[in-house]
Amino acid sequence: MLTKVYGSAVFGVEATTITVEVNIDKGIGYHLVGLPDNAIKESNYRIAAALQNNGYKIPGKKITINMAPADLRKEGSAYDLTLAIGILAASSQIQSENIEKYIIMGELSLDGGLQPIKGALPIAIKAQEEGYTGFILPSQNAKEAAIVGDLKVYGIDNIKQVLEFFDKGTPLEETIIDTRAEFYKSLDFPEFDFSDVRGQESIKRCMEIAASGGHNVILIGPPGAGKTMLAKRLPSILPPMTLHEALETTKIHSVVGKIKNMGLMNQRPFRSPHHTISDVALVGGGSYPQPGEISLSHNGVLFLDELPEFKRGVLEVLRQPLEDREVTISRARFTVTYPSSFMLVASMNPSPGGYFNDPDAPVTSSPAEMQRYLSKISGPLLDRIDIHIEVTPVPFEKLSEDRKGEGSVDIRKRVTAAREIQTKRFEALENVHYNAQMNTKQIRQFCALDEASKALLKSAMERLNLSARAYDRILKVARTIADLANEAELNGNHIGEAIQYRSLDREGWLG
């Protein structure tokens, strides 16, 4: 008897429906075809034990299973439940009238329990698009899949529940989530708040500007100056995610199994990989491509602590994603694209010894050592970082103050207002949403200077020996400073402040 059961495979952040055809005939054997990986090939042992422990069995006949489309590689253990239901239906151990209406996925334990799967959200989206009645999956993934409307989602704990559902009509409990209510109800404030930061008012101002314009930023300062503390608080002042951004972000994290029995992600991600990370782990890829850290940072912040300690090759792969805001991974048989629109925040010591710009510490590194250390950061990568800011240690008097600094809630209000100005400004442009995304043509259009501002900028570039690459960055940042002040035209004050944020372009840093 031939039976068809339906599962799904995830490639990139999109799902493809997989038809599992099970045919049982005279003879002895178990044949699984359709480019399954080793985890799928081993499934017959898990299935046999799970069925045996729940009063069913794999029939002693010739079982042929085809996973179509047969030219597409399938991976993972999430097809255990799909294959088990197909075998039981084909051998007439359960009824099969309604099986074709459902997508069925789940990894089996030997006692028949269900283990969570990866990619439940994109699978649910595909199932809804193709008109399936429901999605049966492990209960740990039910909230995640239930985000999708017009699709019945059934979270189960044991294969016996599914068998009784199809064979005896025993109802399964549907998981229902009001996506919008869930999103707004759980908009909890982030763990880290800028009110915890003592002193550093100029650095907090810089972070506010970076958040307002979506600018990449690098913090340069000695150990213990507070670079990491400041970076971790940046997401708390970014504008709240929209529902569309939350769905997009949740989808990416679902693919790598990082949702952990929760529904919609509503906090902007903050990723901080160690400097020993490989280029594949950072950008994504592998034999079976998976999103890397830059895609997991989508709509959030990627923090690279101690930037010069990263391998140069790893840093160079950042250049294209920073420009295109997506990553394309090509293989012989397919190509996958992951979104990667993130804010890059990097930190570094100013010298190998760490204390070059600390007025109270001796300089222990020679000019040659400093140049070698700083040259680990390539010019093209630095071109994509709009703001450079020096961070100096906070004096004891500031650290011991009882008075708290301004909190993230108040800063976020100003950032959100500035972003709204930019949204209105760029509403006619397709791929530009905030100031950091402007190209040269748009900079000329939206960052016009009066004669006094031009003279100031020219003087600063000559006196401070700023490089040519600093010019456009200064104008972008000045545009954001003007937006924070709710001023339509750029003036000398905006330009003057923006010039301060190009430390690494000055003589004596990166020549």
Short mmCIF file of C-alpha atoms in Angstrom, two decimals:
data_model
loop_
_atom_site.label_atom_id
_atom_site.label_comp_id
_atom_site.label_asym_id
_atom_site.label_seq_id
_atom_site.Cartn_x
_atom_site.Cartn_y
_atom_site.Cartn_z
CA MET A 1 0.00 0.00 0.00
CA LEU A 2 1.26 3.50 -0.90
CA THR A 3 0.79 6.44 1.47
CA LYS A 4 1.96 10.06 1.26
CA VAL A 5 2.85 12.11 4.32
CA TYR A 6 4.15 15.68 4.31
CA GLY A 7 7.09 17.28 6.08
CA SER A 8 9.28 20.27 5.31
CA ALA A 9 12.93 21.23 4.78
CA VAL A 10 14.47 24.63 5.51
CA PHE A 11 16.97 26.21 3.12
CA GLY A 12 18.22 29.62 4.13
CA VAL A 13 15.25 31.15 5.93
CA GLU A 14 12.63 29.63 3.61
CA ALA A 15 10.95 26.22 3.81
CA THR A 16 10.24 23.69 1.06
CA THR A 17 7.53 21.05 1.45
CA ILE A 18 8.83 17.47 1.37
CA THR A 19 6.54 14.64 0.26
CA VAL A 20 7.35 11.38 2.06
CA GLU A 21 6.06 8.48 -0.04
CA VAL A 22 5.89 5.16 1.82
CA ASN A 23 5.25 1.95 -0.10
CA ILE A 24 4.91 -1.45 1.62
CA ASP A 25 5.10 -4.60 -0.49
CA LYS A 26 5.92 -8.31 -0.26
CA GLY A 27 9.43 -9.13 0.79
CA ILE A 28 11.89 -8.01 3.43
CA GLY A 29 13.89 -4.77 3.52
CA TYR A 30 14.00 -1.10 4.44
CA HIS A 31 14.99 1.29 1.65
CA LEU A 32 15.17 5.05 2.25
CA VAL A 33 15.92 7.21 -0.81
CA GLY A 34 15.77 10.90 -1.75
CA LEU A 35 19.21 12.14 -0.57
CA PRO A 36 18.73 11.73 3.22
CA ASP A 37 21.69 12.46 5.49
CA ASN A 38 22.99 10.07 8.16
CA ALA A 39 20.64 11.39 10.86
CA ILE A 40 17.65 10.46 8.66
CA LYS A 41 19.14 7.09 7.72
CA GLU A 42 19.46 6.23 11.41
CA SER A 43 15.82 7.12 12.04
CA ASN A 44 14.59 3.53 11.57
CA TYR A 45 16.20 2.54 14.89
CA ARG A 46 14.52 5.39 16.77
CA ILE A 47 11.20 4.72 15.02
CA ALA A 48 11.28 0.98 15.75
CA ALA A 49 11.91 1.51 19.47
CA ALA A 50 9.33 4.32 19.77
CA LEU A 51 6.61 2.26 18.07
CA GLN A 52 7.45 -0.88 20.07
CA ASN A 53 7.18 1.07 23.34
CA ASN A 54 3.73 2.38 22.34
CA GLY A 55 2.09 -0.84 21.17
CA TYR A 56 2.87 -0.63 17.44
CA LYS A 57 5.58 -2.10 15.24
CA ILE A 58 7.40 -1.74 11.94
CA PRO A 59 5.92 -4.41 9.63
CA GLY A 60 8.24 -7.24 8.55
CA LYS A 61 7.82 -6.45 4.85
CA LYS A 62 9.64 -4.56 2.11
CA ILE A 63 9.39 -0.87 2.99
CA THR A 64 10.42 1.69 0.37
CA ILE A 65 10.44 5.36 1.36
CA ASN A 66 11.07 8.20 -1.07
CA MET A 67 11.59 11.79 0.12
CA ALA A 68 10.59 14.01 -2.78
CA PRO A 69 11.89 16.11 -4.43
CA ALA A 70 14.54 13.40 -4.64
CA ASP A 71 17.32 15.70 -5.90
CA LEU A 72 17.20 17.94 -2.82
CA ARG A 73 19.37 17.01 0.16
CA LYS A 74 17.49 16.50 3.44
CA GLU A 75 19.13 16.75 6.84
CA GLY A 76 18.37 16.32 10.51
CA SER A 77 16.30 14.10 12.74
CA ALA A 78 13.08 16.12 12.47
CA TYR A 79 11.60 13.65 9.94
CA ASP A 80 11.31 10.81 12.51
CA LEU A 81 7.64 11.48 13.21
CA THR A 82 6.84 12.00 9.52
CA LEU A 83 8.39 8.64 8.58
CA ALA A 84 6.78 6.80 11.51
CA ILE A 85 3.27 8.04 10.67
CA GLY A 86 3.83 7.15 7.00
CA ILE A 87 4.91 3.60 7.86
CA LEU A 88 1.92 3.01 10.16
CA ALA A 89 -0.55 4.43 7.64
CA ALA A 90 0.92 2.42 4.74
CA SER A 91 0.72 -0.76 6.82
CA SER A 92 -2.92 0.01 7.79
CA GLN A 93 -2.10 0.19 11.51
CA ILE A 94 -3.77 3.63 11.64
CA GLN A 95 -6.35 5.41 9.49
CA SER A 96 -4.93 7.63 6.75
CA GLU A 97 -7.87 9.68 5.40
CA ASN A 98 -6.76 13.04 6.81
CA ILE A 99 -3.00 12.66 6.95
CA GLU A 100 -2.41 14.58 3.72
CA LYS A 101 -3.95 17.73 5.29
CA TYR A 102 -1.12 18.15 7.80
CA ILE A 103 2.57 18.95 7.91
CA ILE A 104 4.08 16.53 10.46
CA MET A 105 7.55 17.02 11.97
CA GLY A 106 9.40 15.91 15.10
CA GLU A 107 12.38 13.99 16.42
CA LEU A 108 11.48 10.81 18.32
CA SER A 109 12.94 9.58 21.58
CA LEU A 110 13.05 5.83 22.12
CA ASP A 111 10.00 6.02 24.40
CA GLY A 112 8.01 7.94 21.78
CA GLY A 113 8.56 11.38 23.27
CA LEU A 114 9.11 14.34 20.95
CA GLN A 115 12.24 16.50 20.88
CA PRO A 116 12.20 20.08 19.53
CA ILE A 117 13.06 20.84 15.91
CA LYS A 118 14.73 23.75 14.11
CA GLY A 119 12.94 26.07 11.70
CA ALA A 120 9.39 25.65 13.01
CA LEU A 121 8.39 29.22 12.07
CA PRO A 122 9.43 29.16 8.38
CA ILE A 123 7.86 25.69 8.08
CA ALA A 124 4.58 27.02 9.51
CA ILE A 125 4.65 30.00 7.13
CA LYS A 126 5.10 27.65 4.15
CA ALA A 127 2.35 25.32 5.37
CA GLN A 128 -0.07 28.25 5.65
CA GLU A 129 0.88 29.51 2.17
CA GLU A 130 0.24 26.08 0.63
CA GLY A 131 -3.13 25.65 2.31
CA TYR A 132 -2.47 22.84 4.79
CA THR A 133 -5.05 22.49 7.57
CA GLY A 134 -2.57 22.09 10.38
CA PHE A 135 0.97 21.57 11.60
CA ILE A 136 1.77 18.77 14.08
CA LEU A 137 5.08 19.25 15.87
CA PRO A 138 6.76 18.98 19.31
CA SER A 139 5.11 21.04 22.05
CA GLN A 140 8.37 22.98 22.66
CA ASN A 141 7.97 24.56 19.21
CA ALA A 142 4.23 25.15 19.32
CA LYS A 143 4.28 28.83 20.42
CA GLU A 144 6.82 29.65 17.75
CA ALA A 145 4.73 28.06 14.96
CA ALA A 146 1.44 29.47 16.29
CA ILE A 147 2.62 32.97 15.41
CA VAL A 148 1.34 32.19 11.90
CA GLY A 149 -2.36 32.87 11.44
CA ASP A 150 -4.88 30.68 9.56
CA LEU A 151 -3.01 27.48 10.45
CA LYS A 152 -3.94 25.06 13.22
CA VAL A 153 -0.86 24.24 15.29
CA TYR A 154 -0.82 21.16 17.51
CA GLY A 155 2.04 20.78 19.98
CA ILE A 156 2.47 17.19 21.16
CA ASP A 157 4.62 15.43 23.75
CA ASN A 158 4.37 11.80 22.59
CA ILE A 159 3.76 9.97 19.32
CA LYS A 160 0.80 8.18 20.94
CA GLN A 161 -1.19 11.44 20.87
CA VAL A 162 -0.76 11.69 17.11
CA LEU A 163 -1.64 8.04 16.51
CA GLU A 164 -4.85 8.35 18.53
CA PHE A 165 -5.68 11.59 16.71
CA PHE A 166 -5.54 9.96 13.27
CA ASP A 167 -6.79 6.47 14.24
CA LYS A 168 -9.45 7.21 16.87
CA GLY A 169 -10.24 10.87 16.27
CA THR A 170 -9.04 11.85 19.76
CA PRO A 171 -8.72 15.63 19.54
CA LEU A 172 -5.39 17.39 19.96
CA GLU A 173 -5.13 20.65 21.86
CA GLU A 174 -4.58 23.54 19.46
CA THR A 175 -2.02 26.19 20.36
CA ILE A 176 -3.46 29.67 19.74
CA ILE A 177 -1.53 32.92 20.02
CA ASP A 178 -2.72 36.45 19.30
CA THR A 179 0.49 37.59 17.61
CA ARG A 180 -0.06 41.33 18.03
CA ALA A 181 -1.19 41.03 21.63
CA GLU A 182 1.77 38.77 22.42
CA PHE A 183 4.16 41.22 20.75
CA TYR A 184 2.97 44.32 22.60
CA LYS A 185 2.26 42.57 25.91
CA SER A 186 5.81 41.28 26.27
CA LEU A 187 7.73 44.37 25.19
CA ASP A 188 9.81 44.17 28.34
CA PHE A 189 12.64 46.61 28.69
CA PRO A 190 16.16 45.23 28.14
CA GLU A 191 18.28 44.05 31.04
CA PHE A 192 20.97 46.73 30.57
CA ASP A 193 20.20 50.44 31.03
CA PHE A 194 22.25 53.57 30.41
CA SER A 195 21.36 54.85 33.87
CA ASP A 196 23.94 52.36 35.19
CA VAL A 197 26.75 54.23 33.40
CA ARG A 198 28.57 56.73 35.63
CA GLY A 199 30.13 59.70 33.84
CA GLN A 200 30.95 59.18 30.15
CA GLU A 201 28.34 61.75 29.09
CA SER A 202 30.14 62.48 25.82
CA ILE A 203 30.28 58.76 24.98
CA LYS A 204 26.58 58.34 25.79
CA ARG A 205 25.89 61.24 23.43
CA CYS A 206 27.93 59.48 20.76
CA MET A 207 25.98 56.24 21.24
CA GLU A 208 22.72 58.19 20.98
CA ILE A 209 23.84 59.63 17.64
CA ALA A 210 24.90 56.18 16.40
CA ALA A 211 21.53 54.68 17.36
CA SER A 212 19.60 57.56 15.79
CA GLY A 213 21.26 57.26 12.39
CA GLY A 214 22.05 53.53 12.37
CA HIS A 215 25.77 54.36 12.23
CA ASN A 216 28.46 51.76 12.79
CA VAL A 217 30.73 52.80 15.63
CA ILE A 218 34.14 51.89 17.05
CA LEU A 219 35.14 52.62 20.66
CA ILE A 220 38.85 53.12 21.35
CA GLY A 221 40.09 53.11 24.92
CA PRO A 222 42.23 51.36 27.55
CA PRO A 223 41.08 48.26 29.45
CA GLY A 224 38.43 49.04 32.07
CA ALA A 225 37.28 52.30 30.47
CA GLY A 226 33.73 50.97 29.97
CA LYS A 227 33.67 50.10 26.24
CA THR A 228 31.86 46.78 26.68
CA MET A 229 29.45 48.24 29.25
CA LEU A 230 28.44 50.97 26.81
CA ALA A 231 28.10 48.60 23.85
CA LYS A 232 25.83 46.21 25.75
CA ARG A 233 23.44 49.08 26.46
CA LEU A 234 23.11 50.21 22.86
CA PRO A 235 20.10 47.94 22.07
CA SER A 236 18.21 49.55 24.96
CA ILE A 237 18.09 52.89 23.12
CA LEU A 238 17.39 51.60 19.62
CA PRO A 239 13.80 52.15 18.42
CA PRO A 240 11.45 49.29 19.38
CA MET A 241 11.16 46.60 16.73
CA THR A 242 8.17 46.69 14.42
CA LEU A 243 6.01 43.58 14.14
CA HIS A 244 7.53 42.91 10.70
CA GLU A 245 11.08 43.15 12.10
CA ALA A 246 10.14 40.87 15.00
CA LEU A 247 8.79 38.20 12.63
CA GLU A 248 11.86 38.48 10.41
CA THR A 249 14.24 38.19 13.37
CA THR A 250 12.33 35.29 14.93
CA LYS A 251 12.47 33.44 11.61
CA ILE A 252 16.27 33.56 11.48
CA HIS A 253 16.68 32.44 15.10
CA SER A 254 14.14 29.67 14.49
CA VAL A 255 16.32 28.21 11.72
CA VAL A 256 19.18 27.64 14.18
CA GLY A 257 16.90 26.46 16.99
CA LYS A 258 17.40 29.41 19.33
CA ILE A 259 13.75 30.24 20.12
CA LYS A 260 13.64 27.99 23.22
CA ASN A 261 9.91 27.43 23.82
CA MET A 262 8.94 31.04 23.25
CA GLY A 263 6.85 32.91 20.72
CA LEU A 264 7.79 36.12 19.01
CA MET A 265 11.16 37.79 19.63
CA ASN A 266 10.53 41.42 20.52
CA GLN A 267 13.97 42.57 21.69
CA ARG A 268 16.65 43.54 19.21
CA PRO A 269 19.38 40.88 19.19
CA PHE A 270 22.83 41.59 20.59
CA ARG A 271 25.54 39.20 19.42
CA SER A 272 29.09 39.26 20.74
CA PRO A 273 31.22 36.49 19.15
CA HIS A 274 34.67 35.68 20.54
CA HIS A 275 37.68 36.88 18.54
CA THR A 276 38.65 33.27 17.70
CA ILE A 277 35.50 32.88 15.53
CA SER A 278 35.95 31.51 12.00
CA ASP A 279 34.77 33.33 8.90
CA VAL A 280 32.10 30.64 8.28
CA ALA A 281 30.72 30.99 11.82
CA LEU A 282 30.61 34.77 11.40
CA VAL A 283 29.14 35.07 7.91
CA GLY A 284 27.26 31.75 7.71
CA GLY A 285 27.68 28.69 5.52
CA GLY A 286 28.88 25.13 5.99
CA SER A 287 28.03 21.90 4.15
CA TYR A 288 24.41 22.48 5.08
CA PRO A 289 24.35 26.31 5.18
CA GLN A 290 23.30 27.91 8.44
CA PRO A 291 23.02 31.61 9.39
CA GLY A 292 26.16 33.09 10.95
CA GLU A 293 26.52 35.66 13.70
CA ILE A 294 25.94 38.57 11.33
CA SER A 295 22.52 37.20 10.33
CA LEU A 296 21.65 36.41 13.95
CA SER A 297 22.37 40.13 14.54
CA HIS A 298 19.80 41.15 11.90
CA ASN A 299 17.77 44.15 13.11
CA GLY A 300 20.09 44.40 16.10
CA VAL A 301 23.72 44.87 17.11
CA LEU A 302 26.88 42.90 16.31
CA PHE A 303 29.57 43.68 18.89
CA LEU A 304 33.18 42.80 18.09
CA ASP A 305 35.23 43.26 21.24
CA GLU A 306 39.01 43.74 20.80
CA LEU A 307 38.68 44.19 17.04
CA PRO A 308 42.40 43.84 16.14
CA GLU A 309 42.45 40.39 17.78
CA PHE A 310 40.10 38.99 15.13
CA LYS A 311 41.77 37.31 12.17
CA ARG A 312 42.11 39.71 9.27
CA GLY A 313 40.34 37.28 6.91
CA VAL A 314 37.38 37.12 9.30
CA LEU A 315 37.09 40.90 9.38
CA GLU A 316 37.30 41.17 5.60
CA VAL A 317 34.19 39.00 5.10
CA LEU A 318 32.23 41.70 6.94
CA ARG A 319 32.70 44.21 4.14
CA GLN A 320 30.12 42.88 1.68
CA PRO A 321 27.34 42.28 4.29
CA LEU A 322 27.89 45.77 5.72
CA GLU A 323 27.38 47.19 2.24
CA ASP A 324 24.59 44.95 0.89
CA ARG A 325 22.84 44.13 4.20
CA GLU A 326 22.46 40.51 3.15
CA VAL A 327 24.67 37.43 2.78
CA THR A 328 24.52 35.10 -0.23
CA ILE A 329 26.04 31.63 0.14
CA SER A 330 26.46 29.67 -3.09
CA ARG A 331 26.80 25.92 -3.44
CA ALA A 332 26.91 23.75 -6.56
CA ARG A 333 23.24 22.78 -6.32
CA PHE A 334 21.66 25.81 -4.63
CA THR A 335 22.11 29.34 -3.34
CA VAL A 336 20.75 30.69 -0.06
CA THR A 337 20.46 34.31 1.05
CA TYR A 338 20.32 35.46 4.67
CA PRO A 339 19.37 39.02 5.69
CA SER A 340 22.05 40.84 7.70
CA SER A 341 21.02 44.42 8.38
CA PHE A 342 22.82 45.15 11.64
CA MET A 343 24.68 47.88 13.48
CA LEU A 344 28.35 47.09 13.92
CA VAL A 345 29.84 48.16 17.24
CA ALA A 346 33.53 47.42 17.68
CA SER A 347 35.94 48.14 20.50
CA MET A 348 39.71 48.13 20.68
CA ASN A 349 42.65 49.18 22.78
CA PRO A 350 44.49 52.18 21.35
CA SER A 351 47.82 50.33 21.44
CA PRO A 352 49.21 46.84 22.18
CA GLY A 353 49.86 47.95 25.78
CA GLY A 354 46.35 49.39 25.97
CA TYR A 355 47.06 52.80 27.50
CA PHE A 356 48.02 55.11 24.63
CA ASN A 357 45.22 57.63 25.23
CA ASP A 358 45.11 57.32 29.03
CA PRO A 359 46.60 60.55 30.44
CA ASP A 360 47.53 58.87 33.73
CA ALA A 361 49.36 55.85 32.32
CA PRO A 362 52.79 55.63 30.64
CA VAL A 363 52.99 54.75 26.94
CA THR A 364 54.82 51.42 26.68
CA SER A 365 54.43 50.72 22.95
CA SER A 366 56.77 52.04 20.29
CA PRO A 367 55.39 53.86 17.22
CA ALA A 368 56.24 50.82 15.06
CA GLU A 369 54.36 48.46 17.41
CA MET A 370 51.37 50.76 17.43
CA GLN A 371 51.31 51.04 13.65
CA ARG A 372 51.53 47.26 13.28
CA TYR A 373 48.71 46.79 15.81
CA LEU A 374 46.40 49.36 14.22
CA SER A 375 47.11 48.19 10.67
CA LYS A 376 45.26 44.95 11.43
CA ILE A 377 42.11 46.93 10.67
CA SER A 378 41.96 47.46 6.91
CA GLY A 379 41.05 50.78 5.33
CA PRO A 380 38.04 49.32 3.42
CA LEU A 381 36.55 47.99 6.68
CA LEU A 382 37.20 51.28 8.44
CA ASP A 383 35.45 53.01 5.53
CA ARG A 384 32.22 51.36 6.65
CA ILE A 385 32.44 52.66 10.24
CA ASP A 386 31.01 56.15 10.53
CA ILE A 387 31.88 57.01 14.12
CA HIS A 388 35.21 56.64 15.96
CA ILE A 389 35.20 57.69 19.59
CA GLU A 390 37.89 57.68 22.25
CA VAL A 391 36.85 56.33 25.66
CA THR A 392 38.89 57.33 28.70
CA PRO A 393 38.59 55.85 32.21
CA VAL A 394 36.01 57.38 34.54
CA PRO A 395 37.58 59.23 37.53
CA PHE A 396 36.79 57.97 41.03
CA GLU A 397 34.67 61.03 41.87
CA LYS A 398 32.24 60.16 39.04
CA LEU A 399 32.19 56.46 39.89
CA SER A 400 31.31 57.13 43.52
CA GLU A 401 28.44 59.53 42.77
CA ASP A 402 25.02 58.46 44.03
CA ARG A 403 23.23 60.33 41.27
CA LYS A 404 22.18 58.09 38.40
CA GLY A 405 22.70 59.15 34.81
CA GLU A 406 19.96 59.57 32.22
CA GLY A 407 18.12 56.32 31.59
CA SER A 408 17.60 54.43 28.36
CA VAL A 409 13.87 55.24 28.26
CA ASP A 410 14.49 58.96 27.83
CA ILE A 411 17.31 58.51 25.35
CA ARG A 412 15.22 56.08 23.30
CA LYS A 413 12.45 58.68 22.93
CA ARG A 414 14.86 61.09 21.24
CA VAL A 415 16.31 58.31 19.07
CA THR A 416 12.85 57.21 17.95
CA ALA A 417 11.87 60.80 17.09
CA ALA A 418 15.02 61.18 14.97
CA ARG A 419 14.34 57.89 13.19
CA GLU A 420 10.81 59.04 12.37
CA ILE A 421 12.24 62.14 10.68
CA GLN A 422 14.50 59.90 8.58
CA THR A 423 11.67 57.52 7.70
CA LYS A 424 9.70 60.46 6.33
CA ARG A 425 12.75 61.84 4.48
CA PHE A 426 13.51 58.55 2.73
CA GLU A 427 9.96 57.26 2.19
CA ALA A 428 10.30 57.61 -1.60
CA LEU A 429 13.57 55.61 -1.65
CA GLU A 430 13.43 51.83 -1.75
CA ASN A 431 16.52 50.67 0.17
CA VAL A 432 17.25 53.66 2.41
CA HIS A 433 15.61 53.90 5.83
CA TYR A 434 18.08 55.87 7.94
CA ASN A 435 21.05 58.18 7.46
CA ALA A 436 23.82 55.58 7.59
CA GLN A 437 22.41 53.96 4.43
CA MET A 438 22.76 57.07 2.26
CA ASN A 439 25.01 56.83 -0.82
CA THR A 440 27.10 59.68 -2.25
CA LYS A 441 24.26 61.02 -4.39
CA GLN A 442 21.85 61.10 -1.46
CA ILE A 443 24.46 62.75 0.78
CA ARG A 444 24.75 65.57 -1.74
CA GLN A 445 20.95 65.87 -1.82
CA PHE A 446 20.19 65.78 1.92
CA CYS A 447 23.39 67.17 3.45
CA ALA A 448 23.84 70.50 1.66
CA LEU A 449 26.25 72.89 3.42
CA ASP A 450 26.30 76.68 3.62
CA GLU A 451 29.57 78.50 2.97
CA ALA A 452 30.47 78.81 6.66
CA SER A 453 30.03 75.05 7.22
CA LYS A 454 32.08 74.27 4.12
CA ALA A 455 34.88 76.49 5.38
CA LEU A 456 34.79 74.82 8.81
CA LEU A 457 34.92 71.34 7.32
CA LYS A 458 37.76 72.26 4.96
CA SER A 459 39.75 73.80 7.79
CA ALA A 460 39.24 70.77 10.02
CA MET A 461 40.28 68.32 7.33
CA GLU A 462 43.46 70.26 6.65
CA ARG A 463 44.35 71.01 10.28
CA LEU A 464 43.60 67.54 11.64
CA ASN A 465 44.91 65.86 8.49
CA LEU A 466 41.67 63.90 8.07
CA SER A 467 41.55 61.42 5.20
CA ALA A 468 39.25 61.79 2.22
CA ARG A 469 37.13 58.89 3.40
CA ALA A 470 36.15 60.92 6.45
CA TYR A 471 34.28 63.52 4.37
CA ASP A 472 31.09 61.57 3.61
CA ARG A 473 31.03 60.04 7.08
CA ILE A 474 31.17 63.45 8.72
CA LEU A 475 28.23 64.64 6.60
CA LYS A 476 26.14 61.55 7.45
CA VAL A 477 26.77 61.93 11.15
CA ALA A 478 26.12 65.69 10.98
CA ARG A 479 22.77 64.94 9.31
CA THR A 480 21.85 62.69 12.24
CA ILE A 481 22.92 65.33 14.79
CA ALA A 482 20.65 67.83 13.02
CA ASP A 483 17.78 65.33 13.11
CA LEU A 484 18.22 64.87 16.86
CA ALA A 485 17.93 68.65 17.19
CA ASN A 486 14.92 68.62 14.82
CA GLU A 487 16.69 71.03 12.47
CA ALA A 488 16.20 70.79 8.72
CA GLU A 489 19.46 72.46 7.64
CA LEU A 490 23.02 71.56 8.59
CA ASN A 491 25.08 74.22 10.31
CA GLY A 492 28.53 74.68 11.81
CA ASN A 493 27.53 73.20 15.18
CA HIS A 494 26.46 69.92 13.56
CA ILE A 495 29.61 69.74 11.44
CA GLY A 496 31.84 70.64 14.40
CA GLU A 497 30.44 67.86 16.57
CA ALA A 498 30.61 65.29 13.75
CA ILE A 499 34.29 66.08 13.17
CA GLN A 500 35.05 64.95 16.73
CA TYR A 501 33.94 61.42 15.87
CA ARG A 502 36.74 60.58 13.39
CA SER A 503 39.59 59.74 15.76
CA LEU A 504 41.18 57.04 13.63
CA ASP A 505 41.49 59.32 10.62
CA ARG A 506 43.80 61.70 12.47
CA GLU A 507 47.55 61.83 12.09
CA GLY A 508 49.18 59.37 14.46
CA TRP A 509 46.40 56.80 14.40
CA LEU A 510 46.09 55.12 10.99
CA GLY A 511 48.42 56.80 8.57
#
